[in-house]
Amino acid sequence: MLEIKYKDNKGRYLENPSSNAACLPEEVAHIEIDDSDDDATPSDFKRLSNMLKQTSRKLESITLTETYRSSPEFLALLISVSNTTEKLLQKDCQIGEASCTVLMASLMNPDGIADLEIENSYVADDISARHAQLLFEGVASSVSLKRLTLHLSFEESEQAGNLLVRALQQNQSLKSLYIKTTTFGDDGVLRNVIRAASSEKRLEDLTIWFTASEKHHLPVSSLKECLCRDDCNLEILALDHVSIEVDVADFSQDNSSLTRLDLVDADLTCSQVVDICQLFKSLKSLDISYNPISDLTPLDTLLFREGYELESLELIIEGISEPTWIEFFQKLPRIKSLRNLGITFCPFDNHSEAFRACFLDALWNSNLESVCFMDDDEDNEEVSQGFEEFRCQVSVPLGLNRGGRRALQNQCPDHPMYPNLWPLVLERAMKIDYYSVLDRWQSPTLETRRCDVVYWLLREKVLV
């Protein structure tokens, strides 16, 4: 039997409608459809399809998991799904010609899907040229599609990659593209995707993540050509497992649109990273994780350069020595713009007490609001317990900074903190959403309340 779950607009699960319900309840905003057991019947598809046809409003999202048939009942359901949701997520669903035709037709609809995700956990499975032609023809013609996420392989069909490039060149609505794939098969396809995505003020967000052992190669000259132009509107560029080749010496051209740059596992030294970042004068977020970096000193050029305010820095890097980390931590109080820091180390694995003390002291005197680090030895119970205690110690200064400590520290006789502002400060500190330490991908939208922040704000030693 087809497994169906319903959620409201806050993500809370709802009771399933009765078997004879003619339409969806008003509170339903999300539907999850799962046929992992492969036991759905045509009547299951037909009943849900009829309910969706009777729904006059758009749902926020519909997820299909391992759900595919060639039957008319399933295709009718897929048509109803595509016409009833703003976001369609297909997880581990077989890609067939009939389903691609339905998606193409939906994308061509002026009121069609705005957010399409096709996620195949078996990324090595290639998309055929024929299926790519149907899918990307829909993408090329869509005026509704804003976000496209593809977890597919283009390895066996270079034509599929070229069809994607052509679709990007023709589409006028897409703003965000996320691709996770083994390879494009040819370095030229990668360059053409970046060029098509960044020209004529098209995309704002481009992420490409490769999983094959052999890396694609991308020269910095291609990045300059694609990004340092007046018609580039790209704000986020994230490249994972792409070898960046520094083939230029002139970094005088610059880009004013890019605010986030991820060059993960890009075979870059710290000095090369700094050179590349000179191209992006509005950069706020930088991720250079998994690069062969042992010296962080060259980063000073970025962190202390006048007019350059980096707010987020990811340094998930192995092989950095304890003295190098300590030297970096000692600089944190002087990096006034930095709010979020990601680093790799287990504080209780081969590091001294002085190391941990230096890190905590830096946090108490910095403006950081989020620090995310990995527990590299989570199977060791003693290490994990110590790590949890350290995590609690770290969360206090970070929470205070986010809760409003800086406003209190910056007061002076000419600009005092008036008593009538205290209720507003404390109310904000109580209601604000805080970061979760450890999970580097979470944003401060977590509904985590911090009574301890309010307590410490009221402590005399915080009111300096």
Short mmCIF file of C-alpha atoms in Angstrom, two decimals, residues 6 40 51 68 105 127 146 166 217 228 235 265 284 302 322 338 367 400 414-415 464:
data_model
loop_
_atom_site.label_atom_id
_atom_site.label_comp_id
_atom_site.label_asym_id
_atom_site.label_seq_id
_atom_site.Cartn_x
_atom_site.Cartn_y
_atom_site.Cartn_z
CA TYR A 6 0.68 14.92 5.47
CA ALA A 40 1.19 0.41 -4.24
CA MET A 51 -7.94 14.42 -4.19
CA TYR A 68 7.46 5.08 -10.23
CA ALA A 105 4.98 19.74 -19.74
CA ILE A 127 20.72 10.18 -17.22
CA LYS A 146 13.36 29.36 -9.69
CA ARG A 166 21.78 25.13 -23.59
CA HIS A 217 40.24 21.07 -13.70
CA CYS A 228 34.45 39.51 -13.65
CA GLU A 235 26.01 35.86 -5.45
CA ASP A 265 38.99 20.21 -2.01
CA LYS A 284 31.26 37.84 2.99
CA LEU A 302 41.69 38.98 3.85
CA GLU A 322 48.40 23.22 17.42
CA LEU A 338 33.67 37.55 11.67
CA ASN A 367 32.32 38.86 18.06
CA LEU A 400 25.91 36.12 24.61
CA ASP A 414 28.20 59.73 26.05
CA HIS A 415 26.00 56.84 24.88
CA VAL A 464 31.57 46.13 31.21
#
